[in-house]
mmCIF file of C-alpha atoms and ligand atoms in Angstrom:
data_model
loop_
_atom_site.group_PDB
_atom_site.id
_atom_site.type_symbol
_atom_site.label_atom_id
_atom_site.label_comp_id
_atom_site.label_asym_id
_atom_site.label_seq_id
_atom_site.Cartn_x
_atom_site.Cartn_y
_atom_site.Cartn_z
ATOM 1 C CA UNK A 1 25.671 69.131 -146.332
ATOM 2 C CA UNK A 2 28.879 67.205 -148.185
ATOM 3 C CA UNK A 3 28.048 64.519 -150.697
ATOM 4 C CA UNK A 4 30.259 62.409 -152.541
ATOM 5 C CA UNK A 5 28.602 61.806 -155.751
ATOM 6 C CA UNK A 6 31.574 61.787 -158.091
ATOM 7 C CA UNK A 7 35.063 63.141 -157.727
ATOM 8 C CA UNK A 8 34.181 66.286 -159.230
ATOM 9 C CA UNK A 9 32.761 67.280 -155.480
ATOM 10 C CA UNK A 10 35.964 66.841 -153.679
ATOM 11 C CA UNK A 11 38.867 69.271 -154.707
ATOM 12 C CA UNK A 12 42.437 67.712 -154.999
ATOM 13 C CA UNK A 13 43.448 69.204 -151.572
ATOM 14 C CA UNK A 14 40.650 67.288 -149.858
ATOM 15 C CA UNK A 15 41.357 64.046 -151.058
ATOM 16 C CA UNK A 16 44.868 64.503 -149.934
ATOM 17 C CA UNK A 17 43.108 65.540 -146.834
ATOM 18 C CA UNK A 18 41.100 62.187 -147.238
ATOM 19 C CA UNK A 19 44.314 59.881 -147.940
ATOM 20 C CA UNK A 20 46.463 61.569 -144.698
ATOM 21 C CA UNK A 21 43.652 60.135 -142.591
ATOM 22 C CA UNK A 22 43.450 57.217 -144.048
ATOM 23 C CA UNK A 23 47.086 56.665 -143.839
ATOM 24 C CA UNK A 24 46.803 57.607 -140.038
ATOM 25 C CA UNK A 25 44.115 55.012 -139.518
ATOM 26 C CA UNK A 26 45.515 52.262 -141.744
ATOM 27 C CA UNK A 27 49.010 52.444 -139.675
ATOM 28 C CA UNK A 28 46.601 52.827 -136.340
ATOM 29 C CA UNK A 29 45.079 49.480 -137.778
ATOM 30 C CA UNK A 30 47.697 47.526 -139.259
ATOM 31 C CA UNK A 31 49.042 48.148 -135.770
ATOM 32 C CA UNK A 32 45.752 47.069 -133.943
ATOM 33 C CA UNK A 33 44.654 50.095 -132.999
ATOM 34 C CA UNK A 34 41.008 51.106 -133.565
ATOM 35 C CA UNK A 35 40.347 54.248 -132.677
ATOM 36 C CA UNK A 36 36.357 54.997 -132.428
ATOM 37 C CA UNK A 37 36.761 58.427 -133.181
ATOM 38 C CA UNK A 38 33.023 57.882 -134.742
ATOM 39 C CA UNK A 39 31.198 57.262 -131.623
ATOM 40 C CA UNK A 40 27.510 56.233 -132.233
ATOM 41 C CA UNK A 41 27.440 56.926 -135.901
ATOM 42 C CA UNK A 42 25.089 55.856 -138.107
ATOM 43 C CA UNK A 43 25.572 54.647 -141.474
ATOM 44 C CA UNK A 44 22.736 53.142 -143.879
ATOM 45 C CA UNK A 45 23.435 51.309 -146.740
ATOM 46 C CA UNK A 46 21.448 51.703 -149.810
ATOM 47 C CA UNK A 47 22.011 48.753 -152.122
ATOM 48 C CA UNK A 48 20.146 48.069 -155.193
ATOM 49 C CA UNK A 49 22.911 45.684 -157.068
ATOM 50 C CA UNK A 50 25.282 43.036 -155.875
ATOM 51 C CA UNK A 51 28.360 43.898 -153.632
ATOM 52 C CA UNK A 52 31.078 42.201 -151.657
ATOM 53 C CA UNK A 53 33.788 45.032 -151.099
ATOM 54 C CA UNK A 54 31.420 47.926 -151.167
ATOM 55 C CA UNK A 55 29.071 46.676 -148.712
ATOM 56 C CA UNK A 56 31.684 44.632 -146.357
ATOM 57 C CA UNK A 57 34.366 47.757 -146.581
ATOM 58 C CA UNK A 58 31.672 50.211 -145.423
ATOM 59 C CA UNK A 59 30.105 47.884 -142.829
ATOM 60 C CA UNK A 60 33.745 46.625 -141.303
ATOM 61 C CA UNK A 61 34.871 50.482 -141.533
ATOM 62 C CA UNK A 62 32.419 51.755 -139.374
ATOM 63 C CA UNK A 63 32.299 49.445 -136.969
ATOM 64 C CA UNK A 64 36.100 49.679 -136.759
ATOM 65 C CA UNK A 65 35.352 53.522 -136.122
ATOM 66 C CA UNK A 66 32.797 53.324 -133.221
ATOM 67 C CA UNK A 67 29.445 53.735 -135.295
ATOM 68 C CA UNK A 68 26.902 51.079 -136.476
ATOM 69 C CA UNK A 69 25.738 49.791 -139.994
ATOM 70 C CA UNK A 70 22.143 49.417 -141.378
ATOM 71 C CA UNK A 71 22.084 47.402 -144.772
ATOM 72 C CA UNK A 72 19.102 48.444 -146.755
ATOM 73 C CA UNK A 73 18.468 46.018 -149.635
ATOM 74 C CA UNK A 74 16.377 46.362 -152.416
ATOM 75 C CA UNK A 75 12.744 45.787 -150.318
ATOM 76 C CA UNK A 76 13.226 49.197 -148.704
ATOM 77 C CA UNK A 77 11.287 50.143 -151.673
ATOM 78 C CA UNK A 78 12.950 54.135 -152.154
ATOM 79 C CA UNK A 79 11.410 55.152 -155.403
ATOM 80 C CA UNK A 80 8.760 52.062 -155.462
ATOM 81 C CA UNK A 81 6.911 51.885 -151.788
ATOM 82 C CA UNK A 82 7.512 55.835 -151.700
ATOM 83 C CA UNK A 83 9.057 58.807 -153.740
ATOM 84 C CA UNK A 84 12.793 59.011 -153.830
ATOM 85 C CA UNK A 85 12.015 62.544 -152.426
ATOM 86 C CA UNK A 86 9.860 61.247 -148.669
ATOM 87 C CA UNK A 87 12.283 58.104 -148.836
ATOM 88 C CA UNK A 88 15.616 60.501 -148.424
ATOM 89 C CA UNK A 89 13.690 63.190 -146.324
ATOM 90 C CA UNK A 90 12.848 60.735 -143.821
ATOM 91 C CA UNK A 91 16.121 58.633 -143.943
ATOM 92 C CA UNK A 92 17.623 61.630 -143.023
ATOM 93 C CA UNK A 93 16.711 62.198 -139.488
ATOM 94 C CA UNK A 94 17.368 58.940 -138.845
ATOM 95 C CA UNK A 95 21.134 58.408 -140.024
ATOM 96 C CA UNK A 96 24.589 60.090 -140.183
ATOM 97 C CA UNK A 97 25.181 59.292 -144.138
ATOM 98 C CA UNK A 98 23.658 57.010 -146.829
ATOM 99 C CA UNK A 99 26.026 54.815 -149.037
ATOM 100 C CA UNK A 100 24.522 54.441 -152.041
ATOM 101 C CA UNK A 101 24.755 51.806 -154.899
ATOM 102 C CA UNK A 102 21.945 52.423 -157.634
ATOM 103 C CA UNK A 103 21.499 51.296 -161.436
ATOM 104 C CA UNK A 104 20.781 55.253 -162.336
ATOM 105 C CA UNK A 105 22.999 57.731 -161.240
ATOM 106 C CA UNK A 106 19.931 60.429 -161.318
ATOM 107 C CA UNK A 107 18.229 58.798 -158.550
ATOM 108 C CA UNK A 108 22.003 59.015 -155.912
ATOM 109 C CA UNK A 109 21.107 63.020 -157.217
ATOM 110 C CA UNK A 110 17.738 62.398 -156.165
ATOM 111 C CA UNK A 111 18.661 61.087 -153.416
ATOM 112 C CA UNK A 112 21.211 63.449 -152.017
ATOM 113 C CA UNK A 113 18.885 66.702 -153.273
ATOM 114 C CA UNK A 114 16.309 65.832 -150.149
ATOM 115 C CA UNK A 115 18.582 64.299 -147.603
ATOM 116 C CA UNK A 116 19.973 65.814 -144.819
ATOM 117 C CA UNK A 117 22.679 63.468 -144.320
ATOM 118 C CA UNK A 118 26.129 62.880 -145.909
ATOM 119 C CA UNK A 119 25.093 60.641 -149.169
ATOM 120 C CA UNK A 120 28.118 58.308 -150.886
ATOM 121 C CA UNK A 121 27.949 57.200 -154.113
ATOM 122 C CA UNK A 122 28.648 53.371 -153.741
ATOM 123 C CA UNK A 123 28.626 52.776 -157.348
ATOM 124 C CA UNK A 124 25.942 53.873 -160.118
ATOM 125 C CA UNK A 125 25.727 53.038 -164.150
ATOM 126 C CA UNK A 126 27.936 56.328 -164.396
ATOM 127 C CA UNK A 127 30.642 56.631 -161.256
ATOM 128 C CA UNK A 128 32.353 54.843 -158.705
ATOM 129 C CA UNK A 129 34.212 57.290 -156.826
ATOM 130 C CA UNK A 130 34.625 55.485 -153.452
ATOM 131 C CA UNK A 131 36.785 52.741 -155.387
ATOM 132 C CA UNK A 132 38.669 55.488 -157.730
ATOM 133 C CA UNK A 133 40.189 56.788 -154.055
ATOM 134 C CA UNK A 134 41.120 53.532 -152.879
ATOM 135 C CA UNK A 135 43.043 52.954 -156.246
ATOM 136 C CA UNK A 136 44.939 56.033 -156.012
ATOM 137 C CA UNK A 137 45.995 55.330 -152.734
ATOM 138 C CA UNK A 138 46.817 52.384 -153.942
ATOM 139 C CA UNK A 139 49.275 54.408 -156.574
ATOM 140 C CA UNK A 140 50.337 56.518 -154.294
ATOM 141 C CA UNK A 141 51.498 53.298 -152.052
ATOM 142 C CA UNK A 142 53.311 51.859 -154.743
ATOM 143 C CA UNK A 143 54.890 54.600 -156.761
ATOM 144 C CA UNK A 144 54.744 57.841 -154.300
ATOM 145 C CA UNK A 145 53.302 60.878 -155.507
ATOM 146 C CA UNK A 146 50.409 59.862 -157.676
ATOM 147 C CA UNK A 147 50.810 63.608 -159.526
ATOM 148 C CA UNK A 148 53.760 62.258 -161.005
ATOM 149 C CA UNK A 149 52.490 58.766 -162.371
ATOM 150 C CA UNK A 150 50.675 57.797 -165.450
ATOM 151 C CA UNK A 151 47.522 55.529 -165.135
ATOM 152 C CA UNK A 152 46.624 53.134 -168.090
ATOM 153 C CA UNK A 153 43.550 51.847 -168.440
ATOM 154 C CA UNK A 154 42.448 49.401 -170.784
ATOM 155 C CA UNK A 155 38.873 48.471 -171.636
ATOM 156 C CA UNK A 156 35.435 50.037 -171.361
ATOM 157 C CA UNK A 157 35.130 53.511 -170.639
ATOM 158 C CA UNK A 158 32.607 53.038 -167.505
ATOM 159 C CA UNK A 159 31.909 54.393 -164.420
ATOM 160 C CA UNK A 160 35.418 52.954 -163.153
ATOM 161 C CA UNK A 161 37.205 54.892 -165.426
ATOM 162 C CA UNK A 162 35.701 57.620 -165.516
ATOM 163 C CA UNK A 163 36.027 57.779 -161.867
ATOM 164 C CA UNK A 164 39.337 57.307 -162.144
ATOM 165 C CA UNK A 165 39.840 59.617 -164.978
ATOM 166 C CA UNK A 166 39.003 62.428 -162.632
ATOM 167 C CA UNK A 167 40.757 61.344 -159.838
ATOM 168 C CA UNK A 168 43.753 61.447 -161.720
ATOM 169 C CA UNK A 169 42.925 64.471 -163.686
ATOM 170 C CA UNK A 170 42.408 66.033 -160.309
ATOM 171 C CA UNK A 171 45.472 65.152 -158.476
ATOM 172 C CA UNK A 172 47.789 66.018 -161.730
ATOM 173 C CA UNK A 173 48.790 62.641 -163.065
ATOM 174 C CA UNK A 174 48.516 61.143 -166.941
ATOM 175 C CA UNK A 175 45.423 58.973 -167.197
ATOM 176 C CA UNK A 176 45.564 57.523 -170.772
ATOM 177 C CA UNK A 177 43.076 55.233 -171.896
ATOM 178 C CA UNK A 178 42.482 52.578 -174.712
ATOM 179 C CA UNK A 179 39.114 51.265 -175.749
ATOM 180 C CA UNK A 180 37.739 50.159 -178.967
ATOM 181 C CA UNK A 181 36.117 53.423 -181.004
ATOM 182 C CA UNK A 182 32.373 53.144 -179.890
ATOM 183 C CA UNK A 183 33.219 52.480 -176.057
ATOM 184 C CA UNK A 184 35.235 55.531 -175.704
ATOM 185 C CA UNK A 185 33.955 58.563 -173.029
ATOM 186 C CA UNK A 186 31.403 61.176 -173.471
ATOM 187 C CA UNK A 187 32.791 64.123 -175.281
ATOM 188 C CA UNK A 188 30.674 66.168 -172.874
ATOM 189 C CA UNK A 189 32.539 64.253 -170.111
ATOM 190 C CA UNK A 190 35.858 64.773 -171.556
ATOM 191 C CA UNK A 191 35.340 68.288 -171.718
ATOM 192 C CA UNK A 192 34.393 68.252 -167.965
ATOM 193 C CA UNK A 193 37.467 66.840 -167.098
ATOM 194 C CA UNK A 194 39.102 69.538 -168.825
ATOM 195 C CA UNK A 195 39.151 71.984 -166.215
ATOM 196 C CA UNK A 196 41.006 69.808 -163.919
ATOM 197 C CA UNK A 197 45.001 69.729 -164.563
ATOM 198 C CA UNK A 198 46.102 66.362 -165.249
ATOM 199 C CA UNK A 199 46.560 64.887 -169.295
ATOM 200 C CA UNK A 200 43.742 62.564 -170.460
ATOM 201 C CA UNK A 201 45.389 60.932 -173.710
ATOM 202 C CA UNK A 202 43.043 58.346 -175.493
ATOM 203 C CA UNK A 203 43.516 55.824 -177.711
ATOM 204 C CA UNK A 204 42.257 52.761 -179.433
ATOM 205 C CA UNK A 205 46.002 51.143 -178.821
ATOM 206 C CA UNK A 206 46.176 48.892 -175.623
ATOM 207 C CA UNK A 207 49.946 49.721 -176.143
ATOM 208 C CA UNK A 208 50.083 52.487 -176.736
ATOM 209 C CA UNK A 209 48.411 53.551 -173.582
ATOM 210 C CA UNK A 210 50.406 50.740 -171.202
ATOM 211 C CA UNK A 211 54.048 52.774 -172.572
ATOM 212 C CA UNK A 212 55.681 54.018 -169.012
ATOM 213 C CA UNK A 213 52.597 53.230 -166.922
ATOM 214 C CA UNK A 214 53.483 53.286 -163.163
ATOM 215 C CA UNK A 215 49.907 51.055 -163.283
ATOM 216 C CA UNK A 216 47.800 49.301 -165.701
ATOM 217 C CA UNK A 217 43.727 49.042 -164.825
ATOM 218 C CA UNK A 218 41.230 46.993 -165.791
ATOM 219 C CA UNK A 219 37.977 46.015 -165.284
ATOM 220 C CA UNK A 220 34.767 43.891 -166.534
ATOM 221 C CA UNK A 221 34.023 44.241 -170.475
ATOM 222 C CA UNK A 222 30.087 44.296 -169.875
ATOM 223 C CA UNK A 223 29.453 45.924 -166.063
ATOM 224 C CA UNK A 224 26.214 44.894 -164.182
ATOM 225 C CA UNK A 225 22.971 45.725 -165.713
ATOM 226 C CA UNK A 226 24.996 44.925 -169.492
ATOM 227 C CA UNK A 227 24.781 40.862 -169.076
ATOM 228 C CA UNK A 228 23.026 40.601 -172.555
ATOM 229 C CA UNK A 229 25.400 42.739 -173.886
ATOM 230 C CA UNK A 230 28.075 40.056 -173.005
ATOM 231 C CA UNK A 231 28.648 37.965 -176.397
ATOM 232 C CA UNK A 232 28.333 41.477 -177.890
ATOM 233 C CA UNK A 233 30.863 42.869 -175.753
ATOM 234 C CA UNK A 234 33.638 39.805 -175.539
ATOM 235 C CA UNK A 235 33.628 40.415 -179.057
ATOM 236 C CA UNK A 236 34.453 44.144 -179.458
ATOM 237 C CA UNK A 237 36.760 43.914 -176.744
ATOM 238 C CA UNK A 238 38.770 40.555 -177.740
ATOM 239 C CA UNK A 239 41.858 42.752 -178.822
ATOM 240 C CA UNK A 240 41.970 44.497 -175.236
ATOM 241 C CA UNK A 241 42.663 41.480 -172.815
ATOM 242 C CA UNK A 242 45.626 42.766 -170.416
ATOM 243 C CA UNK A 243 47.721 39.611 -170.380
ATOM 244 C CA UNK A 244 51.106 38.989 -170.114
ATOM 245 C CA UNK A 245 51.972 40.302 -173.508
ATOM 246 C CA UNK A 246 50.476 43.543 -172.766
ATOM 247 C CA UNK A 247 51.930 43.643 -169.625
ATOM 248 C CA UNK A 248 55.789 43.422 -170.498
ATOM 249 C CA UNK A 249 55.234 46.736 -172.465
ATOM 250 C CA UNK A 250 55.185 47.835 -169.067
ATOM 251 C CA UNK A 251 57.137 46.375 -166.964
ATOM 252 C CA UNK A 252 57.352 48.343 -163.944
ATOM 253 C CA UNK A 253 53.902 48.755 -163.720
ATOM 254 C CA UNK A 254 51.111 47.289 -160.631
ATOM 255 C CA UNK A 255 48.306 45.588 -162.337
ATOM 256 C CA UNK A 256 44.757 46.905 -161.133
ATOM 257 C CA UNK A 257 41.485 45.893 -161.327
ATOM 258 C CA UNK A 258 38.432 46.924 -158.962
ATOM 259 C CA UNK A 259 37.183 43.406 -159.038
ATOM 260 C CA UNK A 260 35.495 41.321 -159.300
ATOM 261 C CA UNK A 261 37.296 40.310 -162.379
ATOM 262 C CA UNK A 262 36.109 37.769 -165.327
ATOM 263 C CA UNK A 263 39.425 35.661 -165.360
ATOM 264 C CA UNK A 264 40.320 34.694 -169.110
ATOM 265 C CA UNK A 265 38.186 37.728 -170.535
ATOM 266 C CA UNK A 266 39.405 41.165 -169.551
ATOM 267 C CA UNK A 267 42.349 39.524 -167.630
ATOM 268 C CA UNK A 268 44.160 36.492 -167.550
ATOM 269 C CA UNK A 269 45.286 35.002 -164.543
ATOM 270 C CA UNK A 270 48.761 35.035 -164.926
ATOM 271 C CA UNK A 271 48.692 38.392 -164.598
ATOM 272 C CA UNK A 272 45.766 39.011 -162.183
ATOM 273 C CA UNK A 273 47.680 36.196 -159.698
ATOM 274 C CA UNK A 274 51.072 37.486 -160.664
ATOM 275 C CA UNK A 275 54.162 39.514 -159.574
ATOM 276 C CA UNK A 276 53.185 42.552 -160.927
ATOM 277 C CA UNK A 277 49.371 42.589 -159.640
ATOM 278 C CA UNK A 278 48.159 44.569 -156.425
ATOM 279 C CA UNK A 279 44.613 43.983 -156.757
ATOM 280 C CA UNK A 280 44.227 42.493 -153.008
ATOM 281 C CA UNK A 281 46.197 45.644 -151.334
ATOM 282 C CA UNK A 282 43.957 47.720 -154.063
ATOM 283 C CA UNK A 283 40.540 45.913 -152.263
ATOM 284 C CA UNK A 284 42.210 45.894 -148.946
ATOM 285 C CA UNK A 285 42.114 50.061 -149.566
ATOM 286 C CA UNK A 286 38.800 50.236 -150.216
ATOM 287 C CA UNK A 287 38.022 49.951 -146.701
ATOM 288 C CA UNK A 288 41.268 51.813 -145.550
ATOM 289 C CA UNK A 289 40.212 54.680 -147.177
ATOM 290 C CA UNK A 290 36.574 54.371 -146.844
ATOM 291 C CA UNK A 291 37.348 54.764 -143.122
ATOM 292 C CA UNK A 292 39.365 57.996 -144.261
ATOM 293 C CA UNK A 293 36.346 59.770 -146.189
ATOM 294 C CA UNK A 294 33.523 58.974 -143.326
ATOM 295 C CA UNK A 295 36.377 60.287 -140.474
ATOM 296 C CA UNK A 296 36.598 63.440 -142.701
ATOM 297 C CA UNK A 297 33.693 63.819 -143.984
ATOM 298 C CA UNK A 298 31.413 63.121 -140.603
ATOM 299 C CA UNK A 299 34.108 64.822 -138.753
ATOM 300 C CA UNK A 300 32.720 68.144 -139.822
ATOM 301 C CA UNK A 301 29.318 67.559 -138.839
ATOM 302 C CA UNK A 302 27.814 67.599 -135.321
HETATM 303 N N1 CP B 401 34.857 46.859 -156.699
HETATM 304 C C1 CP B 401 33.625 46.821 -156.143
HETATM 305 O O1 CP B 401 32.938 47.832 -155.999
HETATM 306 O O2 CP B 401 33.231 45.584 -155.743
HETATM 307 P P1 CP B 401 31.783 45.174 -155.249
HETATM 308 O O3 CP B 401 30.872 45.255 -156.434
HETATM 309 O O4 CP B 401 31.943 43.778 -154.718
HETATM 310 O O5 CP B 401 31.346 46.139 -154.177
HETATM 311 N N1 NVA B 402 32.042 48.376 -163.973
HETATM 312 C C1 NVA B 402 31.643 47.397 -162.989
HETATM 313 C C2 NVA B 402 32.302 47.678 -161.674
HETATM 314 C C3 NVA B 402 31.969 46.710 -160.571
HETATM 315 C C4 NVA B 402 32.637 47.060 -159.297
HETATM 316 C C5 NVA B 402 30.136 47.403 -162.852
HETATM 317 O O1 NVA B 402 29.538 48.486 -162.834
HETATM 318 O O2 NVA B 402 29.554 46.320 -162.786
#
């Protein structure tokens, strides 16, 4: 059985694989042609924090498809009413795959170790690989071949960019990233990336990192479950806002940001409403190539 936990489980020729489908279906689409090549699919959603394009992509995509959508909030109870273990071993016979948004990534593991059906990761403290995807797409849109582009991200160094640090490490391009000193990655997670082929440079220099981007990311200073790290946070990261300064060091770069965004903090809104900003084709994708990874990724089971 194929889970998508993190990046690290697809290799760089499958998410190629991934985005040639989801081009296919996004030109089928755009053109207003839905194809339900997923006929009578199931797909549960497993939600224990807040979500608008997580949720919505995955529940439009799969109804676009041909299959169905059951949204699973928090009273489901897996790892409260039950064990995480009987929760996923009876989900299981009941749908196709499980998308997955939890506060600990151990219990998506836990999750996907008992079930017999495809599980997602739809966000944990740790990764966010379904969005990482839909942002190189994005790249790949806007500048061509993402192995030859350079990805700047500025900010915390959280599950977004790690994600994203491995989908560029995987697919060849330069992922540099600058956060302040004590919100930089893992060492053990750098060294992980290692073994994949594209340069990780890292810095504490917003600028440095922006020079010759083909795209500069963002995201939130304090992610969910860090609200009274906030004050805290705004604080350390005061010297990392991507505004319009920041942004003319690189001027033929897209602006990026998973969303949703705190205008004025990470991002001002010149930048997040201006010409260089593709953050609603970037959430548009999310569901574009959503629609991509179920069609491959169901596609290979009966
Ligand atoms: N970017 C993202 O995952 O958004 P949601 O939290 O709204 O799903
Ligand atoms: N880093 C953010 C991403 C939200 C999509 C969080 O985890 O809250």
């Amino acid at each position: 059985m194929r889970h998508m936990l993190s990046l690290f489980d697809l290799t760089a020729a499958e998410i190629e694989r991934v985005f040639a489908v989801t081009e296919d279906l996004k030109t089928k689409f755009t053109a207003g042609v839905r194809e339900p090549i997923l006929p009578g699919r199931v797909l549960a959603l497993l939600f224990e924090k807040p979500s608008l394009r997580t949720r919505v992509s995955f529940e439009a995509g799969i109804g676009h498809l041909g299959g169905v959508s059951l949204f699973l909030g928090q009273d489901v109870g897996w790892g409260e009413r039950e064990s995480i273990r009987d929760f996923a071993q009876v989900l299981g016979q009941y749908v196709d795959a499980v998308v997955c948004r939890a506060k600990a990534h151990a219990k998506v593991e836990e999750l996907a170790q008992f079930a017999e059906c495809a599980v997602i990761n739809g966000l944990t403290d740790y990764y966010h690989p379904c969005q990482a995807l839909a942002d190189l797409y994005t790249v790949r849109e806007i500048v061509g071949d993402v192995g030859d582009s350079k990805v700047a991200y500025v900010g915390d160094a959280n599950n977004v960019a790690r994600s994203l640090a491995i989908g560029c490490a995987k697919l060849g391009a330069t992922f540099a990233i600058a956060s302040p000193a004590n919100y930089s990655f893992e060492r053990e997670f750098v060294e992980k990336l290692q073994s994949e082929t594209g340069e990780l440079i890292e810095t504490t220099d917003p600028r440095e990192a922006v020079a010759g981007a083909d795209a500069v990311y963002t995201d939130v200073w304090a992610s969910m479950g860090q609200e009274s790290e906030q004050e805290r946070r705004a604080a350390d990261f005061a010297d990392y806002q991507v505004n319009s300064v920041l942004m003319s060091a690189a001027p033929e770069a897209c602006f990026l940001h998973c969303l949703p965004a705190r205008r004025g903090e990470e991002v001002t809104d010149d930048v997040i409403d201006g010409p260089q900003s593709a953050v609603v084709q970037q959430a548009a994708n999310r569901m574009h190539v959503q629609k991509g990874l179920l069609a491959w990724l169901l596609a290979s089971q009966h």
